[in-house]
Amino acid sequence: MNNITLAPVQTDQPSHLMPVFGRQPISFVRGRGSYLYTEDGTEYLDALTGIAVCGLGHSHPAVTEAIIDQASTLIHTSNLYEVPWQTAAAQKLAEVSGMEEVFFSNSGAESNEGAIKIARKFGNMQGITTPKIIVAEHSFHGRTLATLSATGNAKVQEGFAPLVEGFIRVPFGDIEAIEEAAIQHPDIVAILVEPIQGEGGVNTAPQGFSYLEEIRQICNQHHWLMMLDEVQTGNGRTGQYFAYQHTQIVPDVITTAKGLGNGFPIGAVMTQGRAVGVLTAGNHGSTYSGTALGSRVVYTVIDTIQKENLIENANIMGTYIVEQFKQQLAEQNVIVRGFGLMIGLELPKACGELVNVAREQHQLIINVTAGSVIRLLPILNITQEQADELISRIVKLVKDFL
C-alpha cells in the first residue's frame, strides 16, 4: 500500500456536503476483492458491492491497470471526434447483448432518460403527440424528474410535483392490466420494466421470466417498444449477461449501468429492431458520453467477465448460496429468492435494523430493501470459501434476530 494518499479526516469540521444521503457511521479507505477496510485496518465482507456495482470485486487488477494506463495516456477529447475505445466498447456490448446501437451515458438514471426519450420520439414519428409509457408498481428507474416520475414509489416522488406526465402504472406481472391499458389508451408507445425489481425486494413477476415473453408478444401486437431497465440486473448479475437472456426474446431497448464500469460511473442505452435510428444527430448527447477512459473500463470489464467465466461462476455460486439459505433458514419462515448472485431473503417482519447489526457485530456489509428483504449482491468471482463465510454470517444474523 505504498505511495497511497488517503483523504484527510476532519471530524471536527462541519460538512459542506448536501444532506441527501442517509450515511452509516463508517468509512472505508481501501478494498480488495470481496473485502473493504477501514483506516484502522478492520476487514469487512462486502455483500453489497456498491449496490451491484463492483461485480469484479474491489481493485480488480485488470480494471486498475486499464485506468492507470488510460489516465496517463488520454482521458477525454469529446464526441466531436472519433473515440476508438468508445467504438471498441460499443462493439463488445453489442456482442454480449444482441443489440445494434449503443449510447454511453453517465449513470443508470441517464440511461433510462435516454430510453424515455427514444419512446417519445418513436411515438412522435408515428404522429402520436402525447405518447405514453407503461411502467410497473414498486419499480425504481432513477431520481431525475422523468425517471422518478416513472418510478413506482411515492416516497421517491414526494416533494417534486408536478411530475412528468405520460406514464401509465400497472401492477408488476399483471398482463391483463397491460392489455386493459392498451384498450383505454391508444397513445401508448412503449413498456418500461425491470426483469427483476431490485429496490422492490428482489422480485420477479409471479409467472417468472415468462412475463417478459408475454410483454414481447403484446409489444409486437401493438407496435410498441419493449424497454428493459437492466441497470441492476445486467452485466452478469443474474447468471446471464442480461436477465432477459433467461428467455428467448430480445427487447427493443435495454438500459444498464452499475456493474458496467465496476465502480467507474458509466451507463448505456442500447437499441435494436424498431428502435434503431430513432435518435439522430442533435436528438441526444452528453459531454462525458463514452470518454476514452470510461470506454476502456467498459471494454475491460466485459473482457474480464468473459475471460474469467464469471457468468458461470455467478450461476454456480448463486445456486449454492440460495440452497444453503433455504436449508439453514427453513425453520425461520424466510423466503429465499435468488437469480445468480442477486439474492433476496424476505423475513417475516421488518428488518431494517439488521444493516447496522451486520456491520457492527458481524463485519458484514448488506442492504435491506422493501422493509423486510435482505438484499445480497456479492462479487461475481466470489469463491467457495467466501460464499461459506457469507452464509455463516447471514444465518447467524437472521437466527439471532428471529
Coordinates of C-alpha atoms in Angstrom, one line a residue:
M1 CA 0.0 0.0 0.0
N2 CA 2.9 2.3 -0.6
N3 CA 2.5 5.8 -2.2
I4 CA -1.2 5.9 -1.4
T5 CA -2.5 9.3 -0.1
L6 CA -5.7 9.0 2.0
A7 CA -8.2 11.8 2.2
P8 CA -7.7 13.8 5.4
V9 CA -10.2 13.0 8.2
Q10 CA -11.8 16.2 9.5
T11 CA -14.3 15.0 12.2
D12 CA -14.2 18.4 14.0
Q13 CA -15.3 20.4 10.9
P14 CA -18.9 21.0 9.7
S15 CA -19.7 19.1 6.5
H16 CA -20.4 21.1 3.4
L17 CA -22.0 18.1 1.6
M18 CA -25.7 18.4 0.7
P19 CA -27.5 16.1 3.2
V20 CA -29.2 13.9 0.6
F21 CA -27.7 10.6 1.8
G22 CA -28.5 8.7 5.0
R23 CA -24.9 7.7 5.7
Q24 CA -23.9 5.0 8.0
P25 CA -21.2 5.9 10.7
I26 CA -18.3 4.3 8.9
S27 CA -15.9 5.0 6.1
F28 CA -13.6 2.7 4.1
V29 CA -10.2 3.6 2.7
R30 CA -9.4 0.6 0.6
G31 CA -10.8 -2.6 -0.8
R32 CA -9.6 -5.8 -2.3
G33 CA -11.9 -8.4 -3.9
S34 CA -14.8 -9.2 -1.5
Y35 CA -13.4 -7.1 1.3
L36 CA -13.4 -3.5 2.5
Y37 CA -11.1 -2.0 5.1
T38 CA -11.4 1.0 7.4
E39 CA -8.5 3.2 8.2
D40 CA -7.5 1.1 11.3
G41 CA -7.4 -2.0 9.1
T42 CA -10.6 -3.6 10.2
E43 CA -11.9 -6.0 7.5
Y44 CA -15.5 -6.2 6.3
L45 CA -17.0 -8.8 4.0
D46 CA -18.8 -6.8 1.3
A47 CA -22.1 -8.5 0.2
L48 CA -23.4 -5.3 -1.4
T49 CA -20.6 -4.3 -3.7
G50 CA -21.6 -0.7 -4.0
I51 CA -25.2 -1.8 -4.7
A52 CA -24.4 -4.2 -7.6
V53 CA -21.6 -2.0 -9.0
C54 CA -18.3 -3.7 -8.3
G55 CA -19.1 -7.1 -9.8
L56 CA -15.4 -7.9 -10.3
G57 CA -14.6 -7.0 -6.7
H58 CA -12.7 -4.1 -5.4
S59 CA -9.5 -3.1 -7.0
H60 CA -9.6 -5.8 -9.7
P61 CA -6.1 -5.7 -11.2
A62 CA -7.3 -5.6 -14.8
V63 CA -9.5 -2.6 -14.2
T64 CA -6.9 -0.9 -12.1
E65 CA -4.3 -1.4 -14.9
A66 CA -6.6 -0.1 -17.6
I67 CA -7.5 3.0 -15.6
I68 CA -3.9 3.8 -14.7
D69 CA -2.7 3.3 -18.3
Q70 CA -5.5 5.2 -19.9
A71 CA -5.4 8.1 -17.4
S72 CA -1.7 8.5 -18.2
T73 CA -2.5 8.5 -21.9
L74 CA -5.8 10.3 -22.7
I75 CA -8.9 10.8 -20.6
H76 CA -11.2 12.8 -22.7
T77 CA -11.5 14.6 -26.0
S78 CA -15.3 15.0 -26.6
N79 CA -17.6 13.4 -29.1
L80 CA -16.7 16.0 -31.7
Y81 CA -14.1 13.4 -32.7
E82 CA -13.8 9.6 -33.1
V83 CA -13.1 7.9 -29.8
P84 CA -11.5 4.5 -30.6
W85 CA -12.1 2.9 -27.2
Q86 CA -15.8 4.0 -27.3
T87 CA -16.2 2.2 -30.6
A88 CA -14.5 -0.9 -29.2
A89 CA -16.6 -0.9 -26.0
A90 CA -19.8 -0.5 -28.0
Q91 CA -18.8 -3.5 -30.2
K92 CA -18.2 -5.6 -27.0
L93 CA -21.5 -4.5 -25.5
A94 CA -23.4 -5.3 -28.8
E95 CA -21.9 -8.7 -28.9
V96 CA -23.0 -9.7 -25.3
S97 CA -26.4 -8.0 -25.6
G98 CA -27.5 -8.8 -29.1
M99 CA -28.3 -5.1 -29.6
E100 CA -27.4 -2.9 -32.6
E101 CA -26.9 0.7 -31.3
V102 CA -25.2 1.9 -28.1
F103 CA -25.2 5.3 -26.5
F104 CA -23.0 5.7 -23.4
S105 CA -24.4 7.7 -20.6
N106 CA -23.0 8.5 -17.1
S107 CA -25.5 6.6 -14.9
G108 CA -28.5 4.4 -14.8
A109 CA -30.9 7.3 -14.4
E110 CA -29.4 8.9 -17.5
S111 CA -29.7 5.6 -19.4
N112 CA -33.4 5.5 -18.5
E113 CA -33.8 9.1 -19.5
G114 CA -32.4 8.1 -22.9
A115 CA -34.9 5.2 -23.1
I116 CA -37.8 7.6 -22.3
K117 CA -36.7 10.0 -25.0
I118 CA -36.4 7.1 -27.5
A119 CA -40.0 6.1 -26.7
R120 CA -41.4 9.6 -27.0
K121 CA -39.5 10.3 -30.3
F122 CA -40.7 6.9 -31.6
G123 CA -44.3 7.9 -30.8
N124 CA -44.0 11.4 -32.4
M125 CA -42.6 9.8 -35.5
Q126 CA -45.9 8.0 -35.8
G127 CA -47.9 11.1 -35.3
I128 CA -48.7 10.5 -31.6
T129 CA -48.4 13.9 -29.9
T130 CA -48.9 12.6 -26.3
P131 CA -47.0 9.3 -26.2
K132 CA -47.4 7.2 -23.1
I133 CA -45.2 4.6 -21.5
I134 CA -46.5 1.7 -19.3
V135 CA -44.4 1.3 -16.1
A136 CA -44.8 -1.0 -13.1
E137 CA -45.7 -0.5 -9.5
H138 CA -42.8 -0.8 -7.0
S139 CA -40.3 -0.1 -9.7
F140 CA -37.3 2.1 -9.5
H141 CA -35.8 3.8 -12.5
G142 CA -33.8 6.8 -11.1
R143 CA -34.1 10.2 -9.4
T144 CA -34.1 12.6 -12.3
L145 CA -37.5 14.2 -12.9
A146 CA -38.5 11.9 -15.7
T147 CA -37.2 8.7 -14.1
L148 CA -38.6 9.4 -10.6
S149 CA -41.9 10.0 -12.4
A150 CA -41.6 6.6 -14.0
T151 CA -40.7 5.0 -10.6
G152 CA -43.4 3.2 -8.8
N153 CA -42.6 4.6 -5.3
A154 CA -44.5 7.6 -3.9
K155 CA -41.7 8.3 -1.4
V156 CA -39.2 8.9 -4.2
Q157 CA -41.6 11.3 -5.8
E158 CA -42.7 13.2 -2.7
G159 CA -42.0 16.9 -2.9
F160 CA -41.2 17.0 -6.6
A161 CA -44.6 17.8 -8.1
P162 CA -45.6 18.4 -10.8
L163 CA -44.3 15.1 -12.1
V164 CA -43.5 14.4 -15.7
E165 CA -46.7 13.2 -17.4
G166 CA -47.0 10.3 -19.8
F167 CA -46.6 7.2 -17.6
I168 CA -49.3 4.6 -17.0
R169 CA -48.7 2.4 -13.9
V170 CA -49.8 -1.2 -13.7
P171 CA -49.1 -4.0 -11.1
F172 CA -45.8 -5.8 -11.8
G173 CA -46.5 -9.0 -13.6
D174 CA -50.1 -8.2 -14.4
I175 CA -50.6 -8.9 -18.1
E176 CA -54.3 -8.3 -18.0
A177 CA -53.7 -4.8 -16.7
I178 CA -51.4 -4.1 -19.6
E179 CA -54.0 -5.3 -22.1
E180 CA -56.7 -3.2 -20.4
A181 CA -54.4 -0.2 -20.6
A182 CA -54.0 -0.8 -24.3
I183 CA -57.7 -0.5 -24.7
Q184 CA -58.1 2.6 -22.7
H185 CA -55.0 4.5 -24.0
P186 CA -54.5 4.4 -27.8
D187 CA -51.4 6.6 -27.4
I188 CA -49.2 4.1 -25.6
V189 CA -45.9 3.6 -27.4
A190 CA -43.7 1.5 -25.0
I191 CA -43.4 -0.6 -21.9
L192 CA -40.6 0.0 -19.4
V193 CA -40.0 -2.6 -16.8
E194 CA -37.2 -4.3 -14.7
P195 CA -36.8 -8.0 -15.3
I196 CA -36.3 -8.3 -11.6
Q197 CA -37.3 -5.5 -9.2
G198 CA -34.2 -4.8 -7.1
E199 CA -35.3 -1.9 -5.0
G200 CA -38.7 -3.5 -4.9
G201 CA -37.4 -6.6 -3.0
V202 CA -35.6 -8.8 -5.5
N203 CA -38.9 -9.7 -7.1
T204 CA -39.7 -11.4 -10.4
A205 CA -43.3 -11.4 -11.7
P206 CA -45.5 -14.2 -10.4
Q207 CA -45.1 -16.1 -13.7
G208 CA -41.3 -15.7 -13.6
F209 CA -39.4 -14.7 -16.7
S210 CA -42.2 -15.7 -19.0
Y211 CA -43.6 -12.3 -18.0
L212 CA -41.0 -10.8 -20.4
E213 CA -42.1 -13.2 -23.2
E214 CA -45.7 -12.1 -22.7
I215 CA -44.7 -8.4 -22.8
R216 CA -42.8 -9.1 -26.0
Q217 CA -45.9 -10.5 -27.7
I218 CA -48.0 -7.6 -26.6
C219 CA -45.5 -5.1 -27.8
N220 CA -45.3 -6.8 -31.2
Q221 CA -49.1 -6.9 -31.4
H222 CA -49.4 -3.1 -30.8
H223 CA -46.2 -2.0 -32.4
W224 CA -44.8 -0.7 -29.0
L225 CA -41.2 -0.6 -27.9
M226 CA -40.3 -3.2 -25.3
M227 CA -37.8 -1.5 -23.0
L228 CA -36.0 -3.2 -20.2
D229 CA -34.3 -1.5 -17.3
E230 CA -31.2 -3.7 -16.6
V231 CA -29.3 -1.2 -14.7
Q232 CA -29.0 -3.6 -11.7
T233 CA -29.7 -6.9 -13.4
G234 CA -27.2 -6.6 -16.2
N235 CA -23.5 -7.4 -16.6
G236 CA -23.7 -10.9 -15.3
R237 CA -25.6 -10.3 -12.0
T238 CA -28.4 -12.8 -12.6
G239 CA -26.4 -15.6 -14.1
Q240 CA -26.8 -14.4 -17.7
Y241 CA -25.1 -11.3 -19.1
F242 CA -28.5 -9.7 -19.2
A243 CA -31.5 -11.0 -17.3
Y244 CA -33.7 -11.1 -20.4
Q245 CA -31.3 -13.8 -21.8
H246 CA -33.0 -16.3 -19.4
T247 CA -35.7 -16.2 -22.2
Q248 CA -35.6 -16.4 -26.0
I249 CA -36.8 -12.8 -26.6
V250 CA -34.9 -9.7 -27.3
P251 CA -36.2 -6.3 -26.2
D252 CA -36.1 -3.2 -28.4
V253 CA -34.3 -1.0 -25.8
I254 CA -32.1 -2.0 -22.9
T255 CA -30.6 0.3 -20.3
T256 CA -27.7 -0.6 -18.0
A257 CA -25.1 0.9 -15.7
K258 CA -23.9 -0.2 -12.2
G259 CA -21.7 -3.3 -13.0
L260 CA -20.8 -1.9 -16.4
G261 CA -17.9 0.0 -15.1
N262 CA -17.0 -1.8 -11.8
G263 CA -17.2 1.4 -9.9
F264 CA -16.4 3.8 -12.7
P265 CA -19.5 5.9 -13.4
I266 CA -20.8 4.9 -16.8
G267 CA -24.1 3.6 -18.2
A268 CA -25.6 2.8 -21.6
V269 CA -28.8 2.7 -23.5
M270 CA -29.0 0.2 -26.4
T271 CA -31.4 -0.4 -29.2
Q272 CA -32.3 -3.0 -31.8
G273 CA -35.2 -3.7 -34.2
R274 CA -37.8 -0.9 -34.5
A275 CA -35.9 1.3 -32.0
V276 CA -32.8 1.6 -34.2
G277 CA -32.3 5.0 -35.8
V278 CA -35.0 6.8 -33.7
L279 CA -32.4 9.1 -32.1
T280 CA -30.4 11.0 -34.7
A281 CA -27.8 13.8 -34.6
G282 CA -28.9 16.6 -32.3
N283 CA -31.6 14.5 -30.5
H284 CA -29.4 13.4 -27.6
G285 CA -25.9 13.8 -26.2
S286 CA -23.7 14.3 -23.2
T287 CA -20.3 16.0 -22.8
Y288 CA -19.0 12.9 -21.0
S289 CA -20.6 10.3 -23.2
G290 CA -18.1 7.4 -23.7
T291 CA -14.9 9.1 -22.8
A292 CA -11.7 7.3 -23.7
L293 CA -11.2 6.4 -20.0
G294 CA -14.7 5.3 -19.3
S295 CA -15.0 3.3 -22.5
R296 CA -11.7 1.5 -21.9
V297 CA -13.0 0.5 -18.4
V298 CA -16.2 -0.9 -20.0
Y299 CA -14.2 -2.9 -22.5
T300 CA -12.0 -4.3 -19.8
V301 CA -14.9 -5.2 -17.5
I302 CA -16.7 -7.1 -20.3
D303 CA -13.5 -8.8 -21.4
T304 CA -12.7 -9.8 -17.8
I305 CA -16.2 -11.3 -17.3
Q306 CA -15.8 -13.3 -20.4
K307 CA -12.2 -14.5 -19.8
E308 CA -12.8 -15.4 -16.2
N309 CA -16.1 -17.2 -16.9
L310 CA -17.9 -15.2 -14.3
I311 CA -21.3 -15.8 -15.7
E312 CA -20.9 -19.5 -15.0
N313 CA -19.4 -18.7 -11.5
A314 CA -22.4 -16.5 -10.7
N315 CA -24.7 -19.4 -11.6
I316 CA -22.8 -22.0 -9.6
M317 CA -22.2 -19.9 -6.5
G318 CA -25.6 -18.3 -6.6
T319 CA -27.4 -21.6 -6.7
Y320 CA -25.2 -22.9 -3.9
I321 CA -25.8 -19.9 -1.7
V322 CA -29.6 -19.9 -2.2
E323 CA -29.8 -23.7 -1.5
Q324 CA -27.8 -23.3 1.7
F325 CA -30.0 -20.4 2.9
K326 CA -33.1 -22.5 2.2
Q327 CA -31.8 -25.4 4.2
Q328 CA -30.3 -23.5 7.1
L329 CA -33.2 -21.0 7.5
A330 CA -36.0 -23.4 6.8
E331 CA -37.4 -23.1 10.4
Q332 CA -37.3 -19.2 10.4
N333 CA -40.0 -18.8 7.7
V334 CA -37.5 -16.9 5.5
I335 CA -38.4 -16.7 1.8
V336 CA -35.3 -17.0 -0.3
R337 CA -35.2 -15.7 -3.8
G338 CA -32.1 -15.9 -6.0
F339 CA -31.1 -15.3 -9.6
G340 CA -27.4 -15.8 -10.0
L341 CA -25.8 -13.5 -7.4
M342 CA -28.8 -11.3 -7.0
I343 CA -30.3 -12.7 -3.8
G344 CA -33.1 -11.7 -1.5
L345 CA -34.1 -13.0 1.9
E346 CA -37.6 -12.0 2.8
L347 CA -38.0 -12.1 6.6
P348 CA -41.4 -12.4 8.3
K349 CA -41.0 -8.9 9.8
A350 CA -39.4 -5.6 9.1
C351 CA -35.6 -5.9 9.5
G352 CA -34.0 -2.5 8.6
E353 CA -32.0 -2.6 11.8
L354 CA -30.0 -5.6 10.6
V355 CA -27.9 -3.3 8.4
N356 CA -26.3 -1.8 11.5
V357 CA -26.2 -5.2 13.4
A358 CA -24.5 -6.9 10.4
R359 CA -21.9 -4.2 10.2
E360 CA -21.2 -3.7 13.9
Q361 CA -21.4 -7.3 15.1
H362 CA -20.5 -9.4 12.1
Q363 CA -18.3 -7.1 10.0
L364 CA -20.7 -7.7 7.1
I365 CA -22.0 -5.1 4.6
I366 CA -25.6 -5.8 3.5
N367 CA -28.7 -3.8 2.4
V368 CA -32.3 -4.1 3.4
T369 CA -34.9 -3.1 0.8
A370 CA -38.7 -3.1 0.7
G371 CA -38.6 -3.0 4.5
S372 CA -38.1 -6.8 5.2
V373 CA -35.8 -8.1 2.4
I374 CA -32.1 -8.6 3.0
R375 CA -30.6 -7.9 -0.4
L376 CA -27.3 -9.6 -1.2
L377 CA -25.2 -8.6 -4.3
P378 CA -21.8 -10.3 -3.8
I379 CA -19.0 -10.2 -6.3
L380 CA -19.4 -12.3 -9.4
N381 CA -16.0 -14.0 -8.8
I382 CA -16.9 -15.0 -5.2
T383 CA -15.0 -18.1 -4.1
Q384 CA -16.5 -21.2 -2.3
E385 CA -14.7 -20.1 0.9
Q386 CA -16.1 -16.6 0.7
A387 CA -19.6 -17.9 -0.1
D388 CA -19.4 -20.1 3.0
E389 CA -18.3 -17.2 5.1
L390 CA -21.2 -15.1 3.8
I391 CA -23.7 -17.8 4.5
S392 CA -22.4 -18.4 8.0
R393 CA -22.6 -14.7 9.0
I394 CA -26.0 -14.2 7.4
V395 CA -27.5 -17.3 9.0
K396 CA -26.3 -16.3 12.5
L397 CA -27.6 -12.7 11.9
V398 CA -31.0 -13.9 10.9
K399 CA -31.4 -16.5 13.6
D400 CA -30.4 -14.1 16.3
F401 CA -32.9 -11.6 15.0
L402 CA -35.8 -14.0 14.6

